[in-house]
PDB file of C-alpha atoms in Angstrom:
ATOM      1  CA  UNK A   1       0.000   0.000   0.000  1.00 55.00           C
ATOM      2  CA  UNK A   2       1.410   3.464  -0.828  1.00 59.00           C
ATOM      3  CA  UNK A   3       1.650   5.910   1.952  1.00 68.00           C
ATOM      4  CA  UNK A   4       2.052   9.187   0.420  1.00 78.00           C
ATOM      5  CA  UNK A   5      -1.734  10.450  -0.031  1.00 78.00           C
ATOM      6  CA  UNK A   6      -1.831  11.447  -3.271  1.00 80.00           C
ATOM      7  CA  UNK A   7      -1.378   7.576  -4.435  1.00 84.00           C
ATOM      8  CA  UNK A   8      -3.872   6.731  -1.803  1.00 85.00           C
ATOM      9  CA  UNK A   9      -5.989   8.392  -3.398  1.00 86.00           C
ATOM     10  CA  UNK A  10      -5.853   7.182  -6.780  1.00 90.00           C
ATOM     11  CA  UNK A  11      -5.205   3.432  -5.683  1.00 92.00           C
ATOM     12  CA  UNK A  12      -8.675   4.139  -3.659  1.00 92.00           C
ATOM     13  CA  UNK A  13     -10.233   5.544  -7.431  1.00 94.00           C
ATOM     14  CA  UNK A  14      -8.846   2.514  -9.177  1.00 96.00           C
ATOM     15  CA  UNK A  15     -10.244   0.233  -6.677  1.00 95.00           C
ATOM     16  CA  UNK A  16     -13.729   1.743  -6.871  1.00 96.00           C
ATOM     17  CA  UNK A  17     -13.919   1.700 -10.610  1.00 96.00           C
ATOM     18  CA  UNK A  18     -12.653  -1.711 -10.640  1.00 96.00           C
ATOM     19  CA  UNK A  19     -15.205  -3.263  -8.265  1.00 95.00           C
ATOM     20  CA  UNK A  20     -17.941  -1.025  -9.599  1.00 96.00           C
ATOM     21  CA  UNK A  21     -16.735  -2.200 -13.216  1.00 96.00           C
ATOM     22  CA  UNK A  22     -16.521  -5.683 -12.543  1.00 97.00           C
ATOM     23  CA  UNK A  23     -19.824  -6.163 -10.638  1.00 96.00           C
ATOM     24  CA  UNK A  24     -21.933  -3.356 -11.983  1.00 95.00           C
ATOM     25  CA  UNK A  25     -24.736  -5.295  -9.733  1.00 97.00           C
ATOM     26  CA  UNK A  26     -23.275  -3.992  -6.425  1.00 94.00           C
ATOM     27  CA  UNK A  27     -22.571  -0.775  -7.308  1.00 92.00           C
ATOM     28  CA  UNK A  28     -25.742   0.517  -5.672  1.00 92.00           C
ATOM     29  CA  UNK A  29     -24.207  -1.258  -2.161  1.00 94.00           C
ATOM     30  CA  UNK A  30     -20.953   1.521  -2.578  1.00 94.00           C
ATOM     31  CA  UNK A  31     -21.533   4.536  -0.486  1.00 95.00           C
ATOM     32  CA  UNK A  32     -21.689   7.393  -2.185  1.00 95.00           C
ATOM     33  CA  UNK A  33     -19.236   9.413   0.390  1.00 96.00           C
ATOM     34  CA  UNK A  34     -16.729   7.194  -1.339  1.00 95.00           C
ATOM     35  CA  UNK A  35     -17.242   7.990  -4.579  1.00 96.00           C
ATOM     36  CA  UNK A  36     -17.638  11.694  -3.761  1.00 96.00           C
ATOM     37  CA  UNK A  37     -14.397  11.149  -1.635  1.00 94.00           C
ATOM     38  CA  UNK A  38     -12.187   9.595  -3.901  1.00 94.00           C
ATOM     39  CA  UNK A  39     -13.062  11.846  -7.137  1.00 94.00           C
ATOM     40  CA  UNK A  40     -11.116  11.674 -10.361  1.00 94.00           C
ATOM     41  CA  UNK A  41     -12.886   9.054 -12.219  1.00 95.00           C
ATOM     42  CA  UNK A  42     -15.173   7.622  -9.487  1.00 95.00           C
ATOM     43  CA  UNK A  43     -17.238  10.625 -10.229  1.00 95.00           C
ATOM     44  CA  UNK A  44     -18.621   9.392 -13.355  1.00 95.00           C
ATOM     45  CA  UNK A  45     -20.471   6.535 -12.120  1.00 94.00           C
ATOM     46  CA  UNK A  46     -22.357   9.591  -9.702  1.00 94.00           C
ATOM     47  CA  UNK A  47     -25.603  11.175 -11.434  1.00 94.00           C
ATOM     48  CA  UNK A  48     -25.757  15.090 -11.829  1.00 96.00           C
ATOM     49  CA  UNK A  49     -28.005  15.726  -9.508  1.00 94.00           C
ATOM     50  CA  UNK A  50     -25.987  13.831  -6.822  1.00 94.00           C
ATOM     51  CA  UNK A  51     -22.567  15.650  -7.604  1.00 96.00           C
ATOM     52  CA  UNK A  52     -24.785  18.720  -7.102  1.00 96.00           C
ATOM     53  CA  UNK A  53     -25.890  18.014  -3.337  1.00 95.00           C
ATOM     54  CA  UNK A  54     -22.385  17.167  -2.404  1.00 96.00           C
ATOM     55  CA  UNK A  55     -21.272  20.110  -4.157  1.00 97.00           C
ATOM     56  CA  UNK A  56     -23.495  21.898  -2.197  1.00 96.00           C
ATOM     57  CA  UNK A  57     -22.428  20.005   0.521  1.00 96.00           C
ATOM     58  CA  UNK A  58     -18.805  20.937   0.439  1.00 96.00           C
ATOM     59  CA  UNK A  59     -19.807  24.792  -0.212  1.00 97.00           C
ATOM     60  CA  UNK A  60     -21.831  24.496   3.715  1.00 96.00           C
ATOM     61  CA  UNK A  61     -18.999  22.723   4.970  1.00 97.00           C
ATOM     62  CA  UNK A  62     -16.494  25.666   3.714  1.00 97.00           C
ATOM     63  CA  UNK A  63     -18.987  27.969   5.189  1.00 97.00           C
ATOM     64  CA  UNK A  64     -19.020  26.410   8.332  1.00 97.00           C
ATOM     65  CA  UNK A  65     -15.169  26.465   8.554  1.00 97.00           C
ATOM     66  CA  UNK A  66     -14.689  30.215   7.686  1.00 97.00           C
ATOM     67  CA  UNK A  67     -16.999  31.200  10.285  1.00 97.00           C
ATOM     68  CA  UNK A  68     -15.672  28.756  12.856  1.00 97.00           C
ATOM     69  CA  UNK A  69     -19.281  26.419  12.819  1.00 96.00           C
ATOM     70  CA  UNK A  70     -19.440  23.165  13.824  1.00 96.00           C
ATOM     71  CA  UNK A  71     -20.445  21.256  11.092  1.00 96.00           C
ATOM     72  CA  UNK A  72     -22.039  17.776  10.971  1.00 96.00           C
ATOM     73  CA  UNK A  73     -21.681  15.975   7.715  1.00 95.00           C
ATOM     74  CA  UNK A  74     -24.340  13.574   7.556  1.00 95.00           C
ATOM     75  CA  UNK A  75     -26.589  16.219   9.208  1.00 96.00           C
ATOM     76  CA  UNK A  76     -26.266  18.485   6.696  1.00 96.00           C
ATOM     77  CA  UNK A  77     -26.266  15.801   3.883  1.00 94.00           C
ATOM     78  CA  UNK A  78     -29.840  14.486   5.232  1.00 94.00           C
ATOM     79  CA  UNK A  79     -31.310  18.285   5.304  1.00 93.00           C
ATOM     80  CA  UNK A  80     -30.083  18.648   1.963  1.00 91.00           C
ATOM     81  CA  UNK A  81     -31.293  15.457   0.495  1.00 89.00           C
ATOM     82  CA  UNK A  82     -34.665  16.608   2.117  1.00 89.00           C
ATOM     83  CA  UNK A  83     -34.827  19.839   0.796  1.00 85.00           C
ATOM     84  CA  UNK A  84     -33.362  18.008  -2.788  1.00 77.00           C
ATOM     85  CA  UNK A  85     -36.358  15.943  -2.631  1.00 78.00           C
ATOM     86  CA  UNK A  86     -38.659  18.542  -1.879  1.00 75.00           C
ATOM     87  CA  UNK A  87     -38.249  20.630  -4.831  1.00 69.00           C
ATOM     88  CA  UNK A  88     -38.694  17.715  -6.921  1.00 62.00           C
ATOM     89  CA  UNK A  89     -41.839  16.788  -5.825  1.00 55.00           C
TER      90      UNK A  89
END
């Protein structure tokens, strides 16, 4: 395993593509932080609309850190996906 985190990080893409490549039939059982995590090519197997709520996601956790806010990520993910959900409906 490498240890500088830059190769981490694309071992961890190439590992997620793989399995989600290879068994297309579990790729609903990967959680989505992951794919959101890892980036780069994992990215592709997200929808739009997804990649939008963790963009928005990233933009309230930014927030939060400028302003020196707590910040709970699933929290915040949940009221999003809510209000995501609303507007759709």
């Amino acid at each position: 395993m490498p240890l500088a985190p830059i190769e981490s990080q694309y071992l961890g893409q190439d590992i997620l593509c793989q399995v989600i490549q290879r068994y297309p039939q579990i790729a609903h059982l990967v959680p989505r932080d992951l794919l959101w995590f890892f980036a780069g090519d994992c990215l592709h197997f997200m929808p739009d609309d997804e990649i939008e709520l963790y963009q928005a996601l990233e933009e309230r956790r930014y927030e939060a850190e400028q302003n020196d806010e707590p910040f709970d990520w699933n929290q915040e993910k949940q009221l999003l996906s809510m209000s995501a959900q609303g507007s759709t409906h």
